[in-house]
Tab-separated table of C-alpha atoms and ligand atoms in Angstrom:
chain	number	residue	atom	x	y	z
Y	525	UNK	CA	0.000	0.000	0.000
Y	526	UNK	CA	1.447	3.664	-0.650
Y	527	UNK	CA	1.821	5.583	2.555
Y	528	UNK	CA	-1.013	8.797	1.717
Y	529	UNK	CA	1.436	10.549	4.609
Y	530	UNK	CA	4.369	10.509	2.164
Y	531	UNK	CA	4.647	13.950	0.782
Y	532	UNK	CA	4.079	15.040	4.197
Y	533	UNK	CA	6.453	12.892	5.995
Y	534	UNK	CA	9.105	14.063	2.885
Y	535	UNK	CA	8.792	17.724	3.299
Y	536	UNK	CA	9.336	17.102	7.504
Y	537	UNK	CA	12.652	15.032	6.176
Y	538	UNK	CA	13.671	18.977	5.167
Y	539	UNK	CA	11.930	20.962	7.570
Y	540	UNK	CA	14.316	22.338	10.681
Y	541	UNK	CA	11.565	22.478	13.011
Y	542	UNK	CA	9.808	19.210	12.570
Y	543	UNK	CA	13.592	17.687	13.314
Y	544	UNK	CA	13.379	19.844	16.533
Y	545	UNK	CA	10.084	18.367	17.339
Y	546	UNK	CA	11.163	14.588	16.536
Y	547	UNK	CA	14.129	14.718	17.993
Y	548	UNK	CA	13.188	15.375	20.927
Y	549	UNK	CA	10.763	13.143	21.483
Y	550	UNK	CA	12.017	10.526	24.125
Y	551	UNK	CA	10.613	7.666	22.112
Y	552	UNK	CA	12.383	8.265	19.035
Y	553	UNK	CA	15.402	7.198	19.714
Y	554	UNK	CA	14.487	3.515	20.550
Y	555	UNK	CA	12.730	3.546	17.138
Y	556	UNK	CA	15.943	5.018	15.388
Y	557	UNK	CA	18.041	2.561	16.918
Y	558	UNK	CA	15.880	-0.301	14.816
Y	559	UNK	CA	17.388	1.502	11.362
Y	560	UNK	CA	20.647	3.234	12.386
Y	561	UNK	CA	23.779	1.455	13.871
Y	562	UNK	CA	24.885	3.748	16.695
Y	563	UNK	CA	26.064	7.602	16.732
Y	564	UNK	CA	29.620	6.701	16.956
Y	565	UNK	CA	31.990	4.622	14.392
Y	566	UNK	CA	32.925	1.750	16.771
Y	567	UNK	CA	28.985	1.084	16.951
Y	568	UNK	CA	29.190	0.897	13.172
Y	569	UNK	CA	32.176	-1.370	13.331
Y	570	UNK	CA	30.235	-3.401	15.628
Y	571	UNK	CA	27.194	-4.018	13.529
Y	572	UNK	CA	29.808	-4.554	10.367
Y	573	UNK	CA	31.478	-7.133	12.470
Y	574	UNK	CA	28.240	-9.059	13.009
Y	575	UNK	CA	26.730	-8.699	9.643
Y	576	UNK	CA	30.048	-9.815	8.164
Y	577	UNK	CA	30.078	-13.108	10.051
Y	578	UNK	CA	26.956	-13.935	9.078
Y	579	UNK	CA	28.092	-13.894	5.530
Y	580	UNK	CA	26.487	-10.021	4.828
Y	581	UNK	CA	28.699	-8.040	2.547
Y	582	UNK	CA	28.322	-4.419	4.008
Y	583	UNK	CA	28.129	-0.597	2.715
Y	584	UNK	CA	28.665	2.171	5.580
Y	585	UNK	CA	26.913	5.596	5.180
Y	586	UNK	CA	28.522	8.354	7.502
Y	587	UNK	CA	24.867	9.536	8.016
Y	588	UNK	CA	24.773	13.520	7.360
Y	589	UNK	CA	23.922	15.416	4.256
Y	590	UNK	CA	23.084	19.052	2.822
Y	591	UNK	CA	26.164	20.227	4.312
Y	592	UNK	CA	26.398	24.235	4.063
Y	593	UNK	CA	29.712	24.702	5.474
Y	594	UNK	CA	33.134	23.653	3.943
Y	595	UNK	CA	34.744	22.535	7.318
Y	596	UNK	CA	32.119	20.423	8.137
Y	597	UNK	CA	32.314	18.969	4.833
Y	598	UNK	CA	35.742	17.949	4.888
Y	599	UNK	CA	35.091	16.735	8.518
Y	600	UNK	CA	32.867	14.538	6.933
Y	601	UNK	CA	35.317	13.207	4.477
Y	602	UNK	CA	37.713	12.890	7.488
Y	603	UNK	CA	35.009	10.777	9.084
Y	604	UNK	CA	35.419	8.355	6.090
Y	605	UNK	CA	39.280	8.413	5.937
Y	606	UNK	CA	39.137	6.972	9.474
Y	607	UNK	CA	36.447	4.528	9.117
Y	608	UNK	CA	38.033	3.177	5.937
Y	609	UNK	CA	41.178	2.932	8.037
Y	610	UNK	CA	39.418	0.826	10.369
Y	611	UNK	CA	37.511	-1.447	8.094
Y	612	UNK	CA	41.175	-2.154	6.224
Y	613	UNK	CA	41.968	-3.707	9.605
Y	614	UNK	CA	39.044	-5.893	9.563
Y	615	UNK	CA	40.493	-9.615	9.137
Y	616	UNK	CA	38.537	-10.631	6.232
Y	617	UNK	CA	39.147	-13.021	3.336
Y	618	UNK	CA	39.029	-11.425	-0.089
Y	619	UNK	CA	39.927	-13.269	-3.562
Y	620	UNK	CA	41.198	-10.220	-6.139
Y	621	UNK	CA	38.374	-10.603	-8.366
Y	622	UNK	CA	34.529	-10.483	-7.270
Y	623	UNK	CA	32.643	-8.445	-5.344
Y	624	UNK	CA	34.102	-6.925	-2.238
Y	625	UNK	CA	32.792	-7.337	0.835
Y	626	UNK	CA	32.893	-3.645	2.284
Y	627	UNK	CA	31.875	-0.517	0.724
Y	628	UNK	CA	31.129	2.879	2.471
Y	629	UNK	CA	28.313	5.175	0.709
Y	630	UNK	CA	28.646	8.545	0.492
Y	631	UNK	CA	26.424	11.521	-0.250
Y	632	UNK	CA	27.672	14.477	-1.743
Y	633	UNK	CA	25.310	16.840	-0.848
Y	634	UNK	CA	27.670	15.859	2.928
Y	635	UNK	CA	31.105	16.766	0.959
Y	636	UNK	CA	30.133	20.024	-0.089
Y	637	UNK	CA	27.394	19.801	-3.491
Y	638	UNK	CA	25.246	22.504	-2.305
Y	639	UNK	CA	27.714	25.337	-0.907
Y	640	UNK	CA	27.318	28.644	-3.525
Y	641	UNK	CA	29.758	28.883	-6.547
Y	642	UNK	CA	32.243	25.992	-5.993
Y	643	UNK	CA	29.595	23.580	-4.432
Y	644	UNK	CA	30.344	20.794	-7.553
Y	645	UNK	CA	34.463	21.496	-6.731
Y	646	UNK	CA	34.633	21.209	-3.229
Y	647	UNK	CA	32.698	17.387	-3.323
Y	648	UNK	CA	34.740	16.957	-6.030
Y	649	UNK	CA	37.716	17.127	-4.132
Y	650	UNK	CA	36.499	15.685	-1.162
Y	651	UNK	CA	34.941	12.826	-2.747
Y	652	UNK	CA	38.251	12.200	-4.806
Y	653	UNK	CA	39.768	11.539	-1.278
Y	654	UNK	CA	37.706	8.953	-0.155
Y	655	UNK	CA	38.075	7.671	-3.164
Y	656	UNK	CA	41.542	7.609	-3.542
Y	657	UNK	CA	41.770	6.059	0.349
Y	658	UNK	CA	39.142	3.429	-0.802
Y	659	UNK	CA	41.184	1.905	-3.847
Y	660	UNK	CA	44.044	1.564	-1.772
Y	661	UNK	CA	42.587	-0.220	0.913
Y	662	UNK	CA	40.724	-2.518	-1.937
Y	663	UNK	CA	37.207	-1.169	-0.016
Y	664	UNK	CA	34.224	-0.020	-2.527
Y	665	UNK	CA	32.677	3.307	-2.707
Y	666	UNK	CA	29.164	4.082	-4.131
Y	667	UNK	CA	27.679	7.444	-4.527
Y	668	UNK	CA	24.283	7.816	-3.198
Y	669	UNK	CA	21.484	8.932	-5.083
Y	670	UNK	CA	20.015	12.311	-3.365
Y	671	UNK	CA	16.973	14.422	-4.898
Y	672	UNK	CA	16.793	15.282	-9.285
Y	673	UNK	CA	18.659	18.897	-8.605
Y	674	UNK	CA	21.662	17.459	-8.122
Y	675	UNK	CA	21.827	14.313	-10.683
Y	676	UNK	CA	23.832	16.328	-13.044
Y	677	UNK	CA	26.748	16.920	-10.785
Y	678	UNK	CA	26.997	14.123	-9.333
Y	679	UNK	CA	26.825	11.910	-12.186
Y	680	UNK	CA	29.621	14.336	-13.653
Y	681	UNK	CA	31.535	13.594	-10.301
Y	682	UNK	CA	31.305	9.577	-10.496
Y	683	UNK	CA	32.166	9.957	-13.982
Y	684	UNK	CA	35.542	11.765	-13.368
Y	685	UNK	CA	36.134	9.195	-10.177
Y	686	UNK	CA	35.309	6.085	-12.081
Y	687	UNK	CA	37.667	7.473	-14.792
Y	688	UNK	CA	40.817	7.466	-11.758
Y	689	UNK	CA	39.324	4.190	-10.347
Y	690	UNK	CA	37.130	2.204	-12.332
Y	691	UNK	CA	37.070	-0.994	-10.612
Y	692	UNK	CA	35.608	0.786	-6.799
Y	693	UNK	CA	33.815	3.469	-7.366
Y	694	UNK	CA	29.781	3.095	-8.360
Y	695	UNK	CA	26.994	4.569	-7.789
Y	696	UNK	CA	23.126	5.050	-7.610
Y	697	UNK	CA	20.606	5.184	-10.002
Y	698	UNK	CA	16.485	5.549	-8.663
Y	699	UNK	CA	13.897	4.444	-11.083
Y	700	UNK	CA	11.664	6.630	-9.997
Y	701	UNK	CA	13.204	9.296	-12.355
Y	702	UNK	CA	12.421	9.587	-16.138
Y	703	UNK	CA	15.747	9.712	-16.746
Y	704	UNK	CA	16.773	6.556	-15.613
Y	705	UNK	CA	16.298	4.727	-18.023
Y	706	UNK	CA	18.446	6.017	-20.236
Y	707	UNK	CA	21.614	6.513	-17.792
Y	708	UNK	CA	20.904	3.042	-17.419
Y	709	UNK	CA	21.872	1.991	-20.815
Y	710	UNK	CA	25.107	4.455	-20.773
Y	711	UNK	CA	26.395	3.320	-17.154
Y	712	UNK	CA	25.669	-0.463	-18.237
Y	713	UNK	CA	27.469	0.259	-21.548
Y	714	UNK	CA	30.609	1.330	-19.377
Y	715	UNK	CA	30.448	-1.516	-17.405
Y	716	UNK	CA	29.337	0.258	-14.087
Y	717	UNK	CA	28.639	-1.052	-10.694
Y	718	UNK	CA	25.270	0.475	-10.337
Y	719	UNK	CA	22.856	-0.002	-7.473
Y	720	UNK	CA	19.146	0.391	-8.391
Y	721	UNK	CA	16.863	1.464	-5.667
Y	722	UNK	CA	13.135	3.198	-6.468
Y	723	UNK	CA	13.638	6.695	-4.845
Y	724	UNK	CA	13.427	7.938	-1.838
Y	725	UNK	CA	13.059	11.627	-2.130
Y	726	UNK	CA	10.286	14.281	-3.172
Y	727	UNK	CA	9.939	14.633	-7.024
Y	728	UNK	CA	7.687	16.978	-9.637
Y	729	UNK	CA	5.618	14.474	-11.920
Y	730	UNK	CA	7.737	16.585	-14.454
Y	731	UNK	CA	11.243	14.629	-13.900
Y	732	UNK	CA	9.993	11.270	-12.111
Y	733	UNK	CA	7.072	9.036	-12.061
Y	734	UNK	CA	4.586	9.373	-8.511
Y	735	UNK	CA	2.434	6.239	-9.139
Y	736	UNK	CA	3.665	2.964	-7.760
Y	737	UNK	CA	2.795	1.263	-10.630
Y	738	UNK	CA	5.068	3.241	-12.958
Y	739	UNK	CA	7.595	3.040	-10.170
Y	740	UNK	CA	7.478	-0.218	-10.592
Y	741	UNK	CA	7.502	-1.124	-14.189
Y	742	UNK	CA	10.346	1.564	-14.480
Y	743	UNK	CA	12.474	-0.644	-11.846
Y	744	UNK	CA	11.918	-3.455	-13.873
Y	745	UNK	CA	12.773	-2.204	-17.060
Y	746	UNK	CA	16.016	-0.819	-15.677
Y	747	UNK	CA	16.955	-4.390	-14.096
Y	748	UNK	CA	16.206	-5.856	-17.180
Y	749	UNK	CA	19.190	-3.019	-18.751
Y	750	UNK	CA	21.932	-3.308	-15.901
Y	751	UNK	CA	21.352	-7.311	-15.855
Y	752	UNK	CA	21.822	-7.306	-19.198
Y	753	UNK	CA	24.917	-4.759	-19.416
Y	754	UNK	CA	28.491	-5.323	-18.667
Y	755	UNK	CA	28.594	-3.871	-15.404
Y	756	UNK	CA	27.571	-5.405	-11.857
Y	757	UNK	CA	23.892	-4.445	-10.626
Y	758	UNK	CA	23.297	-4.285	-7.156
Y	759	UNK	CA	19.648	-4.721	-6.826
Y	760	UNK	CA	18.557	-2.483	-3.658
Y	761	UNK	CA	15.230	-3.163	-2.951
Y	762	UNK	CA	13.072	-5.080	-0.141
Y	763	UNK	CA	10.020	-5.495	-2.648
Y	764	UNK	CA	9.348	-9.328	-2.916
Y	765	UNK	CA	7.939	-8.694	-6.772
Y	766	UNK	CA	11.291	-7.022	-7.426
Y	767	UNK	CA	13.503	-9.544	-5.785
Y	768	UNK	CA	12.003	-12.435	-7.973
Y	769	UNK	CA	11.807	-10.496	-10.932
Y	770	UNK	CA	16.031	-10.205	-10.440
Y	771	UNK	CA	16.434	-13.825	-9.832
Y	772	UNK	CA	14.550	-14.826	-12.748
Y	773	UNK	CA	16.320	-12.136	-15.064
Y	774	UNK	CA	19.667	-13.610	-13.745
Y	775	UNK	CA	18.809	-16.706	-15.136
Y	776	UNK	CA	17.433	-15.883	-18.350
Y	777	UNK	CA	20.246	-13.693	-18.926
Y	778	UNK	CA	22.331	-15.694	-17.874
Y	779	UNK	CA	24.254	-14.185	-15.149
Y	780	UNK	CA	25.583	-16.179	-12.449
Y	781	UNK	CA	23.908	-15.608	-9.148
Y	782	UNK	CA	27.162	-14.236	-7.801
Y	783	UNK	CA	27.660	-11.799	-10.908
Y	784	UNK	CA	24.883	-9.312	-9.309
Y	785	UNK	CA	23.755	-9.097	-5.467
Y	786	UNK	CA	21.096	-7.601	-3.475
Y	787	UNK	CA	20.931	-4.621	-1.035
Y	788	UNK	CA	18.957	-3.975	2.040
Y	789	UNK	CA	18.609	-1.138	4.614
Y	790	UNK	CA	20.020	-2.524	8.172
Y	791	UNK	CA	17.230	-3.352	10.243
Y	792	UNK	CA	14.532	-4.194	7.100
Y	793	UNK	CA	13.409	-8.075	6.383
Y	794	UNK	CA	16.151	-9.775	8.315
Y	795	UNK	CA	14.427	-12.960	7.671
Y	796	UNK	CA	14.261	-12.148	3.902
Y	797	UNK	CA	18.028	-11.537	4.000
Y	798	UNK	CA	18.729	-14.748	5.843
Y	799	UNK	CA	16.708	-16.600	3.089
Y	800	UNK	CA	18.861	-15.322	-0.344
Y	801	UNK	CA	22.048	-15.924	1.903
Y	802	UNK	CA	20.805	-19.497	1.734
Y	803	UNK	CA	20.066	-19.489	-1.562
Y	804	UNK	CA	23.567	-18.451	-2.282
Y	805	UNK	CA	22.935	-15.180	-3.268
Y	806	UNK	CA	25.312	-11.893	-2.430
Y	807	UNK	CA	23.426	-9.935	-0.018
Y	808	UNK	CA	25.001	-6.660	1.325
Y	809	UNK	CA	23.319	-4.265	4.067
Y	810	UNK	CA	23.650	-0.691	3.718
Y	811	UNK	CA	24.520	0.783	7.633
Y	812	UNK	CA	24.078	4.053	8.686
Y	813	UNK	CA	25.613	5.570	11.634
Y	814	UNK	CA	26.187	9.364	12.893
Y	815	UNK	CA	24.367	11.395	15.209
Y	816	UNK	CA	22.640	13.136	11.748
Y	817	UNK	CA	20.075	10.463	12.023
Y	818	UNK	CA	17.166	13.067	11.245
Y	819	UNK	CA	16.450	12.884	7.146
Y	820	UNK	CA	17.076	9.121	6.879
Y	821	UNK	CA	15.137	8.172	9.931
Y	822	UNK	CA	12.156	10.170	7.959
Y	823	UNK	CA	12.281	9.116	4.927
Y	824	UNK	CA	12.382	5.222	6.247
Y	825	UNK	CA	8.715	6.370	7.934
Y	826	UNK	CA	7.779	8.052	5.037
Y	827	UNK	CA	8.222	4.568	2.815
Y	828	UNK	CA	6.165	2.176	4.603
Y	829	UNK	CA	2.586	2.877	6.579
Y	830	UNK	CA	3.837	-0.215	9.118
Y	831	UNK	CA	7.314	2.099	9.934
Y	832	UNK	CA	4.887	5.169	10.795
Y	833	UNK	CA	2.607	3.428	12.735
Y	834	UNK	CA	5.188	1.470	14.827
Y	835	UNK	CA	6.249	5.260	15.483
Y	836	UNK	CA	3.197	6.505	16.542
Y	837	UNK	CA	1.929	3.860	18.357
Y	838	UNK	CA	5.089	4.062	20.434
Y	839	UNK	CA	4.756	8.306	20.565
Y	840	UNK	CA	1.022	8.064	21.937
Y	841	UNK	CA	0.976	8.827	25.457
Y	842	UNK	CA	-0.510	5.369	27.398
V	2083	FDA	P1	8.659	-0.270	-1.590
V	2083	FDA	O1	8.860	0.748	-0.503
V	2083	FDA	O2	8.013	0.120	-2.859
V	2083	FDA	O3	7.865	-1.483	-0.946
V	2083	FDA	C1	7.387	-2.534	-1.770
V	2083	FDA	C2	7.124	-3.760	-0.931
V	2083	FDA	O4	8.349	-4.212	-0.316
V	2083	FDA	C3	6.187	-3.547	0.233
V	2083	FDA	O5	4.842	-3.587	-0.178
V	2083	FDA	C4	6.573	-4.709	1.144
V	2083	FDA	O6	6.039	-5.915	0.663
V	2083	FDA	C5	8.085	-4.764	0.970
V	2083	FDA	N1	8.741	-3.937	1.990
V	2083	FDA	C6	9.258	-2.707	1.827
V	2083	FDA	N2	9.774	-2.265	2.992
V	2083	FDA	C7	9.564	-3.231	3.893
V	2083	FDA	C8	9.833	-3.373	5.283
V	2083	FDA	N3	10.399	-2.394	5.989
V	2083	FDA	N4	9.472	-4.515	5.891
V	2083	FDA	C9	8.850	-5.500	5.223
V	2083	FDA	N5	8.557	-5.420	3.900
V	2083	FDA	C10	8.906	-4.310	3.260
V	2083	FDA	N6	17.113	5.896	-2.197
V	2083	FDA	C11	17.622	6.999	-2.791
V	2083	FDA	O7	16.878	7.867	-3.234
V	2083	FDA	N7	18.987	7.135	-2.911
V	2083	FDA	C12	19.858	6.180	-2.485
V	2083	FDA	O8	21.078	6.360	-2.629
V	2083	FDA	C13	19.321	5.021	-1.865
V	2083	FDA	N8	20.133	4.023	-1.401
V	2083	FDA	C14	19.580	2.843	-0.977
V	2083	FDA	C15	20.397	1.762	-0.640
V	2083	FDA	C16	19.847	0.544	-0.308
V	2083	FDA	C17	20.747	-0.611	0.002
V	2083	FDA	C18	18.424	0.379	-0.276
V	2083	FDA	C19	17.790	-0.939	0.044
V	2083	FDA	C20	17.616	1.459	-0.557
V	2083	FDA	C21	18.163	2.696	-0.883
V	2083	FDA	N9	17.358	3.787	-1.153
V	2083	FDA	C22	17.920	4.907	-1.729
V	2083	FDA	C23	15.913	3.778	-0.754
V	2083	FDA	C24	15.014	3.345	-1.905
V	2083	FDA	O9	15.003	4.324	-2.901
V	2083	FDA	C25	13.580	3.110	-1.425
V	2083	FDA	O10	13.077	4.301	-0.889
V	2083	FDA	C26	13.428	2.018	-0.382
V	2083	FDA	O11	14.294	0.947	-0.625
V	2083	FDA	C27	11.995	1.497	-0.377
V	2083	FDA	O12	11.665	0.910	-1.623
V	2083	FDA	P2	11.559	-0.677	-1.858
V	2083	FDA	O13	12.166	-1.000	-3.156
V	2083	FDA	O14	12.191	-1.373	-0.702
V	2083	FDA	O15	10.029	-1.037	-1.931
């Protein structure tokens, strides 16, 4: 079912004053803790820890974005420079080809995108550092997907990255956007690692698709593109109908079950992520962590009715 609160919920993801409300709430941060690792990085490098012995490849997102201050962007790059340091300590087995088992996510609109005049520069250069300190420690990086205004640059950004290091760096594409499609076919053609999720932001009917329906058909007719492409697809979703629909296309393809994998949010359909682990399938969990829990928590209420009313039910006075 879509969530009818969704455009609300979206626009409190943005709104300063709706974070001071929530946030303040003394029930919310029991919920958060269900879909964010901990505030600090050795909480993160616990969770990694235990999703990587149970056979979960991982991604780590330094949670914080819209940054509109260049120190605190290049804190947050710092922030990644450390954790990457850490996770290259991790004892883990890893062949040289095939997927790798960690990955941190980043969001540019954290490194800098949105600062006045050199906005595009300064992520630029931040993100190139991560980057750089990523390759060398043989750890992915993927490039979030953030709302259509800034799809331009930050394609432009992976595209200059993947051109220094074209075996880690990825990134996100949402089918929710018209677009899609079509940067689809060009980032398959290069042989991209490209992680497909729906969309999680607030979009005009001008640049992306609203019904769930279209949604939909639009995911599956960009799986159908990346599974057929050269690259590797990382198929982020926790929709059963999209899950099958990627195991089938494997097949038909064929691509081995190990030549694509799927995503999940930490803390969504454990059970379902125990069950492709069994089938032999690449799973990998995407874990947040930071104190900048605010727009992520949101958005995760804004996606599903069951989230929202597991929040309110908790926020009702007895
Ligand atoms: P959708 O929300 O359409 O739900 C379809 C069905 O899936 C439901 O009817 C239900 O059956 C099942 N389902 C969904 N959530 C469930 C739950 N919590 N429990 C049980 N069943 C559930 N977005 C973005 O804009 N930029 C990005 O960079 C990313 N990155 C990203 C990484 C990863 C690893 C994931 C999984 C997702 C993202 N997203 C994202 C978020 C994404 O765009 C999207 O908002 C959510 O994944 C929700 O969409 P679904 O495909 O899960 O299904």
């Amino acid at each position: 079912m879509a969530n009818p609160l969704r455009p609300a919920l979206l626009a409190a993801a943005r709104s300063a004053r709706a974070e001071r409300s929530i946030t303040r709430m003394p029930v919310t941060r029991r919920i958060v803790d269900r879909f964010v690792a901990g505030d600090s990085r050795d909480a993160a490098l616990a969770a990694v820890r235990d999703l990587v012995r149970r056979n979960r490849f991982v991604t780590i997102d330094y949670l914080g974005e819209d940054t509109h201050d260049p120190a605190q962007a290049e804190r947050v790059a710092g922030e990644y420079l450390r954790l990457i340091g850490e996770l290259a300590q991790l004892p883990l087995e890893v062949g040289e080809r095939g997927p790798r088992p960690l990955e941190v996510s980043v969001k540019l609109s954290a490194l800098g995108q949105a600062l006045p005049d050199d906005g595009h520069a300064v992520a630029l250069r931040n993100a190139r550092t991560i980057a750089e300190s990523a390759a060398a420690a043989g750890i992915w990086m993927t490039v979030d997907a953030e709302d259509h205004t800034t799809t331009e640059s930050t394609h432009a950004i992976v595209r200059e990255l993947r051109r220094e290091h074209p075996e880690t760096v990825g990134t996100v594409l949402q089918a929710y956007l018209r677009r899609t499609e079509a940067d689809c076919r060009a980032f398959a053609a290069e042989g991209a690692r490209i992680r497909l999720c729906k969309g999680a932001y607030s979009e005009p009917e001008s640049v992306a698709f609203r019904r769930k329906r279209e949604v939909d058909e639009s995911y599956l007719r960009c799986l159908r593109i990346l599974m057929r492409g050269s690259g590797y697809p990382m198929v982020a979703t926790h929709d059963p109908a999209m899950i099958e629909a990627a195991a089938l296309l494997a097949t038909a393809v064929p691509r081995g079950g190990t030549d694509f994998e799927f995503q999940m949010l930490y803390g969504i359909r454990p059970a379902e992520q125990e069950r492709l682990i069994g089938l032999g399938q690449h799973l990998r969990v995407y874990v947040p962590f930071g104190d900048q829990w605010y727009g992520y928590f949101v958005r995760r209420l804004a996606e599903r009715p069951a989230n929202l009313m597991f929040f309110l039910r908790a926020a009702a006075p007895e």
